[in-house]
Each structure stands twice: as C-alpha cells, then as structure tokens.
Coordinates of C-alpha atoms and ligand atoms in Angstrom, one line a residue:
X1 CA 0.0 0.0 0.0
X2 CA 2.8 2.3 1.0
X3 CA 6.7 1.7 -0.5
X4 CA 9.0 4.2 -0.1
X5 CA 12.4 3.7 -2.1
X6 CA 15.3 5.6 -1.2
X7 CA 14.3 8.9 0.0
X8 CA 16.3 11.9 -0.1
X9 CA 15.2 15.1 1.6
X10 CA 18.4 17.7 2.3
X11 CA 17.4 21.5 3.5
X12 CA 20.7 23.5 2.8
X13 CA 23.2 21.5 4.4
X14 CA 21.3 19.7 6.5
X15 CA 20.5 16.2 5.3
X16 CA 16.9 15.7 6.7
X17 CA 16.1 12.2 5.4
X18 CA 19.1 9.7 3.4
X19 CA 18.2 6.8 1.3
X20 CA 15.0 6.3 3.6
X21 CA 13.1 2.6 2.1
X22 CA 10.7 1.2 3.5
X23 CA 6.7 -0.4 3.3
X24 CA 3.5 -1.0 4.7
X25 CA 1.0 -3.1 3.7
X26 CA -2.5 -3.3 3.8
X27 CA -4.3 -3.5 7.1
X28 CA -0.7 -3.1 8.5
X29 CA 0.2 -0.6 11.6
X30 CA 3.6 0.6 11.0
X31 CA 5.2 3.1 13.6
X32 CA 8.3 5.4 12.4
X33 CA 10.3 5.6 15.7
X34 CA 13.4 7.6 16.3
X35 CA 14.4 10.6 18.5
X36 CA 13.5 14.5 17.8
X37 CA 15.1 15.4 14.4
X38 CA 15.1 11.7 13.4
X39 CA 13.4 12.7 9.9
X40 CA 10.1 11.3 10.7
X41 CA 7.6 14.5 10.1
X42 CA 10.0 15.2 6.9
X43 CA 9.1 11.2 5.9
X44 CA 5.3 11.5 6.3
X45 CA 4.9 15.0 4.7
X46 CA 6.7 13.7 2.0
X47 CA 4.3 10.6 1.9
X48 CA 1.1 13.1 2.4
X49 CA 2.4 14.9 -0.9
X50 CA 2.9 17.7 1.2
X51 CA 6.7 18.2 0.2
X52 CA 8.5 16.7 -2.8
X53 CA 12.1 14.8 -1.4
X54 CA 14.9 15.5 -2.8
X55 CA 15.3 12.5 -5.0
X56 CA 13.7 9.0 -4.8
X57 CA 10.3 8.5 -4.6
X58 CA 7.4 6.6 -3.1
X59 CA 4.2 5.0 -4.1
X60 CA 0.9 4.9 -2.0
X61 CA -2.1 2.8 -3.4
X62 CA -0.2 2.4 -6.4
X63 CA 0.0 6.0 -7.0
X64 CA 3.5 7.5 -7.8
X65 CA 4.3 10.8 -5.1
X66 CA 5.5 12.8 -8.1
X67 CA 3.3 11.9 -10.8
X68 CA -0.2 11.4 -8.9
X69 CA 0.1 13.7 -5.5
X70 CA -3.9 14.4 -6.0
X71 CA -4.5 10.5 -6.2
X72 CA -2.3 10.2 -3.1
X73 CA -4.6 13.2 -1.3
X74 CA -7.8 11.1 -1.7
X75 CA -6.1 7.8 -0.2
X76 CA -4.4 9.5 2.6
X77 CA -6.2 10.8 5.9
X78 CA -3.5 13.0 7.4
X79 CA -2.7 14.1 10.9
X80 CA 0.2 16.5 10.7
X81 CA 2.5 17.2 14.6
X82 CA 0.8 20.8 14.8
X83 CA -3.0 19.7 14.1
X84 CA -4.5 21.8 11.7
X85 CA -7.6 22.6 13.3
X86 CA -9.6 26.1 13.4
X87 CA -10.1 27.5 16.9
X88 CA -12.6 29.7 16.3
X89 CA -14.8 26.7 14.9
X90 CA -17.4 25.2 16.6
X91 CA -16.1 21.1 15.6
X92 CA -19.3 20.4 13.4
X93 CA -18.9 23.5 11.5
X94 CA -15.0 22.4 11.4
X95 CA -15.6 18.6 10.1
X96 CA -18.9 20.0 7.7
X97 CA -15.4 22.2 6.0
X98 CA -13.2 19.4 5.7
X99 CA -15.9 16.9 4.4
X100 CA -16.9 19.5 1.8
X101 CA -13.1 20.3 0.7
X102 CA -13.1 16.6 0.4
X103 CA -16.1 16.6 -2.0
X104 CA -18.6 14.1 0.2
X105 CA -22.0 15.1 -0.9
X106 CA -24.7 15.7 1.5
X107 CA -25.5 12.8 2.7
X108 CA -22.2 11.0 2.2
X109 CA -20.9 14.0 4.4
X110 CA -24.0 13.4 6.8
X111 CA -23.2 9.6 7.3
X112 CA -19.1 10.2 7.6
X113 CA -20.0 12.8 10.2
X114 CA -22.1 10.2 12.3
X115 CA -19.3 7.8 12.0
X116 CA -16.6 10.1 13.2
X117 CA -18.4 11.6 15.9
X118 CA -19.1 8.1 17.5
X119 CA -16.0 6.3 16.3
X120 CA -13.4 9.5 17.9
X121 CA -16.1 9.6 20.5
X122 CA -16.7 13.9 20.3
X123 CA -20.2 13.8 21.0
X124 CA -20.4 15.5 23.9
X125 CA -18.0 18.5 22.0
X126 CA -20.0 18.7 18.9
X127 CA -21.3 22.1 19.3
X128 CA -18.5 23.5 20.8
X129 CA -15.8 25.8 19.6
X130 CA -12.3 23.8 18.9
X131 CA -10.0 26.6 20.9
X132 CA -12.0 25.7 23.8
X133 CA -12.1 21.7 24.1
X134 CA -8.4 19.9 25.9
X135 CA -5.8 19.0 24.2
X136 CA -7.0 15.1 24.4
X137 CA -10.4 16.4 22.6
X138 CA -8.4 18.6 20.1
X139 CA -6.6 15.2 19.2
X140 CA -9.7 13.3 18.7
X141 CA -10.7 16.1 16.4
X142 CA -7.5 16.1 14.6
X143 CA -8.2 12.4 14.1
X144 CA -11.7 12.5 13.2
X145 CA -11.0 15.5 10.2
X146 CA -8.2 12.7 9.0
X147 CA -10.9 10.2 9.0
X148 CA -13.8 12.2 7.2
X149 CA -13.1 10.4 4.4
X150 CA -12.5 6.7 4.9
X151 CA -9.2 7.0 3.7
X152 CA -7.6 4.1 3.3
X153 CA -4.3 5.2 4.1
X154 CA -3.9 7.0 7.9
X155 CA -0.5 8.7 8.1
X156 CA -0.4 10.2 11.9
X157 CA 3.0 12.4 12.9
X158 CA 2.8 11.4 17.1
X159 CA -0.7 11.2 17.8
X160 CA -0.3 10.8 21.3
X161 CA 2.6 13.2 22.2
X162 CA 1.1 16.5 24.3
X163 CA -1.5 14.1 25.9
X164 CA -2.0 12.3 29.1
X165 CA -1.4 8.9 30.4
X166 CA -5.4 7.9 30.0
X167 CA -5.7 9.7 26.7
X168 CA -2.8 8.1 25.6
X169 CA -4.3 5.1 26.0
X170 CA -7.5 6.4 24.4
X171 CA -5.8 7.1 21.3
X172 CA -3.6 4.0 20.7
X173 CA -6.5 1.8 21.5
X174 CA -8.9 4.0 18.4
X175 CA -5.7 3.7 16.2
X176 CA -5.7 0.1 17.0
X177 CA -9.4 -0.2 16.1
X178 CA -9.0 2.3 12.8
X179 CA -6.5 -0.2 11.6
X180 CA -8.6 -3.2 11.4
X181 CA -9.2 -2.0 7.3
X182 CA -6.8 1.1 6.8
X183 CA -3.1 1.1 6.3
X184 CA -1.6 3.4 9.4
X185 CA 1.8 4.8 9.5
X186 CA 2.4 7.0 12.7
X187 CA 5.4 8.5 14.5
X188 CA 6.4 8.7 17.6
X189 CA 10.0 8.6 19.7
X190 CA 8.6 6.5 22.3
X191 CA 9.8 2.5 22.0
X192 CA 7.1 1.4 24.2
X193 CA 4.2 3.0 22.3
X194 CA 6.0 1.9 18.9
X195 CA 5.6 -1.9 20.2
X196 CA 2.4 -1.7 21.5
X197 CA 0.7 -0.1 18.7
X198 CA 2.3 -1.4 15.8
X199 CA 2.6 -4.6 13.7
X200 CA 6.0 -3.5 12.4
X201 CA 8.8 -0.9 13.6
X202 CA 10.7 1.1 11.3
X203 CA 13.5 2.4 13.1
X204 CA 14.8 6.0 11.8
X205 CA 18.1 7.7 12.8
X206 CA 19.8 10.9 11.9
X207 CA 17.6 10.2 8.8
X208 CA 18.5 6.7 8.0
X209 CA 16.3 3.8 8.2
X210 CA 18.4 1.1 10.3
X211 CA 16.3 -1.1 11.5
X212 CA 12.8 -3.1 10.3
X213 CA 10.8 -5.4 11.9
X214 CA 8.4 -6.5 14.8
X215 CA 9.5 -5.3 18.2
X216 CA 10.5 -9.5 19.1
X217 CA 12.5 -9.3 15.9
X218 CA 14.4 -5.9 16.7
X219 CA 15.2 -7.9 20.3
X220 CA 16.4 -10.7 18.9
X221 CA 18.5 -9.3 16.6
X222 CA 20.5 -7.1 19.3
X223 CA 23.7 -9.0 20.3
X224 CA 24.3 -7.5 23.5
X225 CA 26.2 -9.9 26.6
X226 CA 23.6 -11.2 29.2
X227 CA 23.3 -9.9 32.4
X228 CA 22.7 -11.4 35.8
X229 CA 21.2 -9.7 38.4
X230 CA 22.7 -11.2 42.2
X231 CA 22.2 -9.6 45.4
X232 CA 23.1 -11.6 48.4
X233 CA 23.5 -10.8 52.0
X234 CA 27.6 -10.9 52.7
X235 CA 30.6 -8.8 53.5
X236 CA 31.1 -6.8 50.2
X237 CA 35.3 -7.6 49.9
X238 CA 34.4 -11.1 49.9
X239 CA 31.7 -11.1 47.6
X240 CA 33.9 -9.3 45.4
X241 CA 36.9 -11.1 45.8
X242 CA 34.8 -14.0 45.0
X243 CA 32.8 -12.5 41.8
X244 CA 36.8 -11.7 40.6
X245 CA 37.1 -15.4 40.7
X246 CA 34.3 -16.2 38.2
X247 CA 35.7 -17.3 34.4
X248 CA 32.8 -16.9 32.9
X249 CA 32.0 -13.3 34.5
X250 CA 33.3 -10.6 32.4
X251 CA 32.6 -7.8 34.8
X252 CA 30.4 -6.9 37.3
X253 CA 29.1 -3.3 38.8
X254 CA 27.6 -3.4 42.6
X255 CA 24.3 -0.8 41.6
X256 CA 22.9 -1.3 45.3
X257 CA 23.8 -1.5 48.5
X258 CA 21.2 -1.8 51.2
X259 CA 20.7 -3.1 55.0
X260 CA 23.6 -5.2 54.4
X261 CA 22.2 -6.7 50.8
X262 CA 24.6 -6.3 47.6
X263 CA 22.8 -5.9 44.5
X264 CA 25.2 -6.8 41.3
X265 CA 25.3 -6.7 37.7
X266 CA 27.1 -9.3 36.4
X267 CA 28.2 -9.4 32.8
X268 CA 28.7 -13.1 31.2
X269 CA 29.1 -14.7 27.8
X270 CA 26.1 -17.1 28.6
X271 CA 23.9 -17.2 31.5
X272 CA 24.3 -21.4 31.8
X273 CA 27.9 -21.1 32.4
X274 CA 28.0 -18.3 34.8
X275 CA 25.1 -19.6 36.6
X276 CA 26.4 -23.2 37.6
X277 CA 29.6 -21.0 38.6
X278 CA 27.8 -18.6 40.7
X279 CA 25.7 -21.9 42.3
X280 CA 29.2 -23.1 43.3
X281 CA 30.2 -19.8 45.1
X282 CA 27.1 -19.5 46.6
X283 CA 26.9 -23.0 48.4
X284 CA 30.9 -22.4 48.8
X285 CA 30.6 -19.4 50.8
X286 CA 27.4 -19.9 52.1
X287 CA 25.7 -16.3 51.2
X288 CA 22.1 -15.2 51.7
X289 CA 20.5 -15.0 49.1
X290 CA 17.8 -12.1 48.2
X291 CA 17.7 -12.3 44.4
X292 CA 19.7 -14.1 41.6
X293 CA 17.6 -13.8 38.0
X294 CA 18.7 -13.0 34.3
X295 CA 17.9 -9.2 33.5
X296 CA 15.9 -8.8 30.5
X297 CA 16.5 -6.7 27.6
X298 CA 13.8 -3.6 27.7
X299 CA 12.6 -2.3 24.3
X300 CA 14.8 1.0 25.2
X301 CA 17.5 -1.0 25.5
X302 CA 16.8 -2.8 22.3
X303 CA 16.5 0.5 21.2
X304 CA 19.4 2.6 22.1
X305 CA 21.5 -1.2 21.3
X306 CA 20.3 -0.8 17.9
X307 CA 20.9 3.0 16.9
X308 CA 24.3 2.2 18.7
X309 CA 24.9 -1.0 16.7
X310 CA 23.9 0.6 13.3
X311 CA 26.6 3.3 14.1
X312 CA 29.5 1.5 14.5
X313 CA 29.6 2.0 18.4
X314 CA 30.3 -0.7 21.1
X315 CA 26.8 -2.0 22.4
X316 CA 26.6 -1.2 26.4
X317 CA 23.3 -1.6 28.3
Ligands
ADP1 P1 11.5 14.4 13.4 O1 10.1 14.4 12.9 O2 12.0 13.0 13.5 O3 11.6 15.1 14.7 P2 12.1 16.1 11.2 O4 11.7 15.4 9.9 O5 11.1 17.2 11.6 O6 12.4 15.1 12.3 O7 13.5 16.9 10.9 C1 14.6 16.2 10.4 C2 15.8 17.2 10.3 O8 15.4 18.1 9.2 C3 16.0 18.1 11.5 O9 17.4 18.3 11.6 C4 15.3 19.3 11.2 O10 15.8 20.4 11.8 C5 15.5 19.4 9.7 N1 14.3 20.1 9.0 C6 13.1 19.7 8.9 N2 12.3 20.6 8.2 C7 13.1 21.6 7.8 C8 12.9 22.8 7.1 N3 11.8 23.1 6.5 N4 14.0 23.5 6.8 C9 15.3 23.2 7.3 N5 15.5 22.1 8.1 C10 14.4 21.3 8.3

C-alpha cells in the first residue's frame, strides 16, 4: 500500500532524510520511531504529498508521489504534529469544512459525520468551539477531520505526544481499532508505544532507516552480553573477591547496597555457564541469598542497542 524507495530530503546543508526505504501493507500498523530530528515528520509530509524529497520517490495505493500527488490526497487521511484545526470553529462546522473540501455530498458528508463523531467519541464537544475543548479532545478532532473520508491510508506524525497517560491510551487503542481495514503509519520517539501499537517498527536515525521489523524481531537481533542480576546478604570484599574469581564473568558493577544486601550486575558470555559457577560460590561461601535472575533486555535498550549498533559504536546496556 505504502513503498517508499530511497528517500532523499536535504534543507541547505542539512541532510533531513538519506536513502530512507521502506513499506506497509495493507491493514498493517507501521510506527516510524526515532528521537527529535530523526526525519520522521519530513518522511510522512513527503508521503502526504505535502513536500517533494529531494530524490527518490514513493508509491501509495499504487500512485506514484510525483506523478499522482492528487490520487495520493484522496487515499491518505493525514494528521500533521501541529493539528490543523480552526479555533474559532465550533467542531461540526469544522468537520462540515473538511468533508466538503473533500467533495462528500450531503448525505455521504451526513453519514461520515455520524461515524466520526461516535467512532473519535466527540459527542459531547460537537457544538463547541475547537479553541476551547483539551488538548485530548483537540486530538480526537485532529483524528476524526483525517478520518472524514474513509481513507484508506492513515499517516499520523505522534498522535499521542502532548497528551495524558489515559488519553494516551484512548488514542492508541482507536488507532488500533482504525486499523482493522486502513493502512496506518504514525510517529512517535517513544519504543514502548511503537511496540504496542504497531505490527512493524521502522526504526529511523539521523535520517536513516536502520532497522525493520516486529518489536521480538528488533530484540532478537540485538547481540548484547547477558546480564545477571545477584544480590546476596555478605561482607562486600568477599563477595567481590569471589565474583573476581568467576571465568565466565566478564565484569560486574555493585548498583545497590542496602541493610547489608549487595545488588550486582554481572556481565557473562552465557547465562548457563555463569550460573552453575555462581551456584558453586554460593553454596561455597554460604551467602544469603535475596535475588539471583537473568535481567531482560527492555525495548529501550533494544532501542538505544540498535541505533548504537547501526553506528558502528560498542553495544553497552
Ligand atoms: P522528526 O520528525 O524525526 O523530529 P524532522 O523530519 O522534523 O524530524 O526533521 C529532520 C531534520 O530536518 C531536522 O534536523 C530538522 O531540523 C530538519 N528540517 C526539517 N524541516 C526543515 C525545514 N523546513 N528547513 C530546514 N530544516 C528542516
């Protein structure tokens, strides 16, 4: 549905977006993730036919970006970072506008409208001016003028950022829901919300794509040592002296120390290995033992391993 291939976008001297492929298919959720100045909004105005890139170019239902941009309007529902929305406006009048800009007859515009209003659940703001409803409603707004429509293509520049914790989840869950028969693509520099909402994660940095794939697939492909967590109850030269001993333990920080209990990192080439070594030392010198459990890779670590990795740079946690 969406295939972008190699997209080039430079401003001056600043290279904005280099080389940038990538797809989405249909009925696929695919979140653009990277930090603030990643190239993400430059990505999906290029995709919205707002702004031509450099060089390359990119297809959405078939329709080429430079050849067909007013094909590629009619697909595309499009919720831009600062949402274009009229204060002054009560939100019927506002979504009456956009429906008519987007050529629905009366009662094609009558029938989107009832849609919207329950599906973005605005009822209760219907009648009331934009510049006064919260940031949450203004969101929902922003979302339902994208949706006027029925595009089939939902491009969404971060949806949820400015909101709060329970309209967040509002939000993801109605993108979720809007997916079921659209293509979404939506941006955000949060890891967690890029796993959660999406089927696929397109990972974007200093304007390269480098990285593609679900958010298991993005784990599993980060080579990073395991790491133990251990915290015992002993006198902390011994324990040290004794993690110093370890073959299979290729460092270790202490990152607590509390009533008498050592919390440790441990860095290993396996966790098998080390942990038959560590079961000697523990029987051996007879510790207390609080905790002793491998540490998990989180997704910002899975993040932050793979920008890292994609850069040349040693992988730390
Ligand atoms: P993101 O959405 O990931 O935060 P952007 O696509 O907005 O990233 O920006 C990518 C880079 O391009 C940034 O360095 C930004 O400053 C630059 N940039 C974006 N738009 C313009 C513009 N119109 N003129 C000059 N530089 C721009």
């Amino acid at each position: 549905m969406i295939e972008a291939k190699q997209l080039t976008m430079t401003y001056g001297s600043t290279v904005a977006v280099k080389e940038a492929s990538f797809k989405a298919s249909k009925g696929e959720i695919v979140g653009l993730l990277g930090p603030n100045g990643a190239g993400k909004t430059t990505c999906m105005n290029i995709l919205a036919t707002q702004i031509v890139p450099t060089s390359g170019t990119a297809t959405v239902g078939g329709y080429d970006i430079h050849e067909d941009p007013i094909e590629i309007r009619r697909l595309v529902g499009y919720l831009p970072e600062i949402n274009p929305l009229y204060g002054d406006m009560e939100v019927v009048e506002y979504l009456q506008f956009v429906g008519e800009g987007r050529n629905l007859g009366e009662n094609g515009l009558k029938e989107r409208l009832d849609w919207v209003v329950e599906n973005c659940k605005i009822k209760e703001v219907y009648r009331r001016p934009i510049g006064e409803l919260s940031r949450g409603f203004q969101q929902r707004v922003g979302l339902a003028q994208a949706l006027i429509h029925d595009p089939q293509v939902l491009i969404l520049d971060e949806p949820t950022s400015g909101l709060d914790p329970l309209q967040i989840i509002e939000i993801r869950n109605l993108i979720r829901k809007l997916a079921k028969d659209k293509t979404v693509v939506f941006s955000t520099h949060i890891m967690q919300e890029a796993s959660v909402i999406s089927d696929r994660i397109v990972i974007i940095s200093e304007g390269e794509i480098i990285a593609d794939g679900t958010a298991e697939e993005l784990q599993a492909r980060v080579e990073v040592s395991p790491t133990t967590i251990l915290s015992v109850k002993a006198e902390k030269e011994g324990v040290e002296r004794a993690l110093e001993s370890l073959s299979r333990c290729k460092g270790f920080n202490l990152m607590k120390e509390e009533d008498g209990v050592l919390t440790y990192q441990l860095e290993a080439s396996t966790h098998e290995g080390l942990w038959e070594e560590l079961a000697a030392l523990i029987r051996d010198n007879r510790w207390v033992v609080k905790e002793l459990k491998p540490q998990e890779l989180s997704l910002e670590d899975t993040f932050i391993a793979v920008t890292r990795a994609s850069r040349g740079l040693t992988v730390e946690r």
